[in-house]
PDB file of C-alpha atoms in Angstrom:
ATOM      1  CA  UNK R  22     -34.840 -17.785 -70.422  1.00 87.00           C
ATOM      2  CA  UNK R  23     -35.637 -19.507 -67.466  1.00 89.00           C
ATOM      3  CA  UNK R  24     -34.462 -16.902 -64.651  1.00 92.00           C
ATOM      4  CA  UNK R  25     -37.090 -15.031 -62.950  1.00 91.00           C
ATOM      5  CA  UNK R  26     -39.974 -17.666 -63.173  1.00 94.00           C
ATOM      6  CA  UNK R  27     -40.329 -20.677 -60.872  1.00 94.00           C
ATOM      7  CA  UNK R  28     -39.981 -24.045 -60.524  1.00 90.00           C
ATOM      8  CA  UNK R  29     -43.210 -26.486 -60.785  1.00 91.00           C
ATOM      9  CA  UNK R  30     -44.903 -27.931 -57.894  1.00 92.00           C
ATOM     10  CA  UNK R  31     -42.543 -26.288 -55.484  1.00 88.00           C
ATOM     11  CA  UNK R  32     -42.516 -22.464 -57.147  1.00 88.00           C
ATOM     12  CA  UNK R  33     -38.798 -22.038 -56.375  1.00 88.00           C
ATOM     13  CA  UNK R  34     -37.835 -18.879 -58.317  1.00 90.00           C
ATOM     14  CA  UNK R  35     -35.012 -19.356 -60.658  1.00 90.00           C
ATOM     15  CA  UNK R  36     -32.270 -16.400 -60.384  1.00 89.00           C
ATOM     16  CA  UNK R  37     -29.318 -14.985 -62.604  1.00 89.00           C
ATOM     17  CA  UNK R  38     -26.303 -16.980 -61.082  1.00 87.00           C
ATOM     18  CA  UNK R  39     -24.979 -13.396 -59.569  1.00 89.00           C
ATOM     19  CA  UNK R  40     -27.688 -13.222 -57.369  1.00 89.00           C
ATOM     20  CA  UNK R  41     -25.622 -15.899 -55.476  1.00 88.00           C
ATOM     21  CA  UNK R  42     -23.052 -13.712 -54.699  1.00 91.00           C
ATOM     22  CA  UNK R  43     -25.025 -10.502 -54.691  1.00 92.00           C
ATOM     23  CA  UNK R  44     -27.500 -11.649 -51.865  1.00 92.00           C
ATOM     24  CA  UNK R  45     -25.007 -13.159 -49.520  1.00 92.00           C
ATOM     25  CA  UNK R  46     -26.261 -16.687 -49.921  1.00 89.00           C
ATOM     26  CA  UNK R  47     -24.742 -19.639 -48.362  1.00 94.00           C
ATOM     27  CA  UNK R  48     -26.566 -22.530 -50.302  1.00 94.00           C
ATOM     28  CA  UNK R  49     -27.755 -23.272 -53.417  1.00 92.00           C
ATOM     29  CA  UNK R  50     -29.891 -25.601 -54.587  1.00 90.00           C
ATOM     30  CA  UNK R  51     -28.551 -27.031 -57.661  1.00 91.00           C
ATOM     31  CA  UNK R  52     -31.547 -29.184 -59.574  1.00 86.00           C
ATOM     32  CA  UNK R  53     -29.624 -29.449 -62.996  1.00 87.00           C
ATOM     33  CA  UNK R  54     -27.335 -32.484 -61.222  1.00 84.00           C
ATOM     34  CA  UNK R  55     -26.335 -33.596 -64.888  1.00 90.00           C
ATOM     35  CA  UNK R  56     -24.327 -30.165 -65.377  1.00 93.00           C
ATOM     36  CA  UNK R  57     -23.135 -29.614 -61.819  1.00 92.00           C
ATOM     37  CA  UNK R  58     -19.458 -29.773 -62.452  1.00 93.00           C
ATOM     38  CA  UNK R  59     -19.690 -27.005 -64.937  1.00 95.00           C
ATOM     39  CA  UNK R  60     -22.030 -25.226 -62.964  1.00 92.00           C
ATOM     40  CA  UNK R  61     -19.590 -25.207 -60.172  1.00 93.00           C
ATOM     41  CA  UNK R  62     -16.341 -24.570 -61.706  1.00 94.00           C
ATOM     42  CA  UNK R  63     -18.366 -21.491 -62.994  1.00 93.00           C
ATOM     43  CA  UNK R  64     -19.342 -20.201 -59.384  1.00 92.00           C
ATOM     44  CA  UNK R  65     -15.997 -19.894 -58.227  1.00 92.00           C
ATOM     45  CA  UNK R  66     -16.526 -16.312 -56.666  1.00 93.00           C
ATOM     46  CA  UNK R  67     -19.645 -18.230 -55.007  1.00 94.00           C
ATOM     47  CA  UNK R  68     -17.519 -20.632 -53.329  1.00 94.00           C
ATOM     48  CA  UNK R  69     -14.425 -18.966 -52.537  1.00 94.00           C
ATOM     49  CA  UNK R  70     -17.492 -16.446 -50.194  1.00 92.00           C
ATOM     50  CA  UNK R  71     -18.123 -19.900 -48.279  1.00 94.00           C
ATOM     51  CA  UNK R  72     -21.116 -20.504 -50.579  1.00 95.00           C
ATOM     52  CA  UNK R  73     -21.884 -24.233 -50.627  1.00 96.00           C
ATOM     53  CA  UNK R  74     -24.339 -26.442 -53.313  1.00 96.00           C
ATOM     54  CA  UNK R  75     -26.862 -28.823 -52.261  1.00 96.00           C
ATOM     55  CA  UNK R  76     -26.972 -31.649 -54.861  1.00 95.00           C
ATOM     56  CA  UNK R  77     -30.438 -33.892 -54.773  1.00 92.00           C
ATOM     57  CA  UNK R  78     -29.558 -35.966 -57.447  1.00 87.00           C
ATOM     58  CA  UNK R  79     -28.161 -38.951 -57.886  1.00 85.00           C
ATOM     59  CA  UNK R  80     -27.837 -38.797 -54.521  1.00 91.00           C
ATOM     60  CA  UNK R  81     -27.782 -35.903 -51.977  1.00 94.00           C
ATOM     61  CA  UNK R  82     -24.015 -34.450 -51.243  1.00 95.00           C
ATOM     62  CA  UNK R  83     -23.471 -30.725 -50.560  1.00 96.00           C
ATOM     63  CA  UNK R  84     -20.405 -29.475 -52.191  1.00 92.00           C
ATOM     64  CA  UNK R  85     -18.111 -26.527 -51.230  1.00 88.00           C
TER      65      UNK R  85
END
């Protein structure tokens, strides 16, 4: 439901997780820090390309 519109305040557009792949990207911003290791173990094809996730919360660590 949520992919296509954009985060408040900051109007980050939220994409379909392909899009990760798809566009070449080599970071993601990952807000939803209380479902990151799901998240991640889902984006395997994301990190296997180098792809890397920036976590903010509850502290900031980028995992690969």
């Amino acid at each position: 439901e949520k992919q296509g519109k954009y985060t408040p305040g900051t109007y980050l557009e939220i994409k379909d997780p392909k899009a990760l792949v798809k566009e070449k990207s080599t970071h993601a911003l990952l807000l939803a820090w209380n479902f990151a290791s799901e998240i991640i173990r889902q984006q395997g094809i994301f990190i296997s390309h180098g792809g890397k996730f920036i976590l903010p919360l509850p502290e900031v660590k980028i995992v690969s």
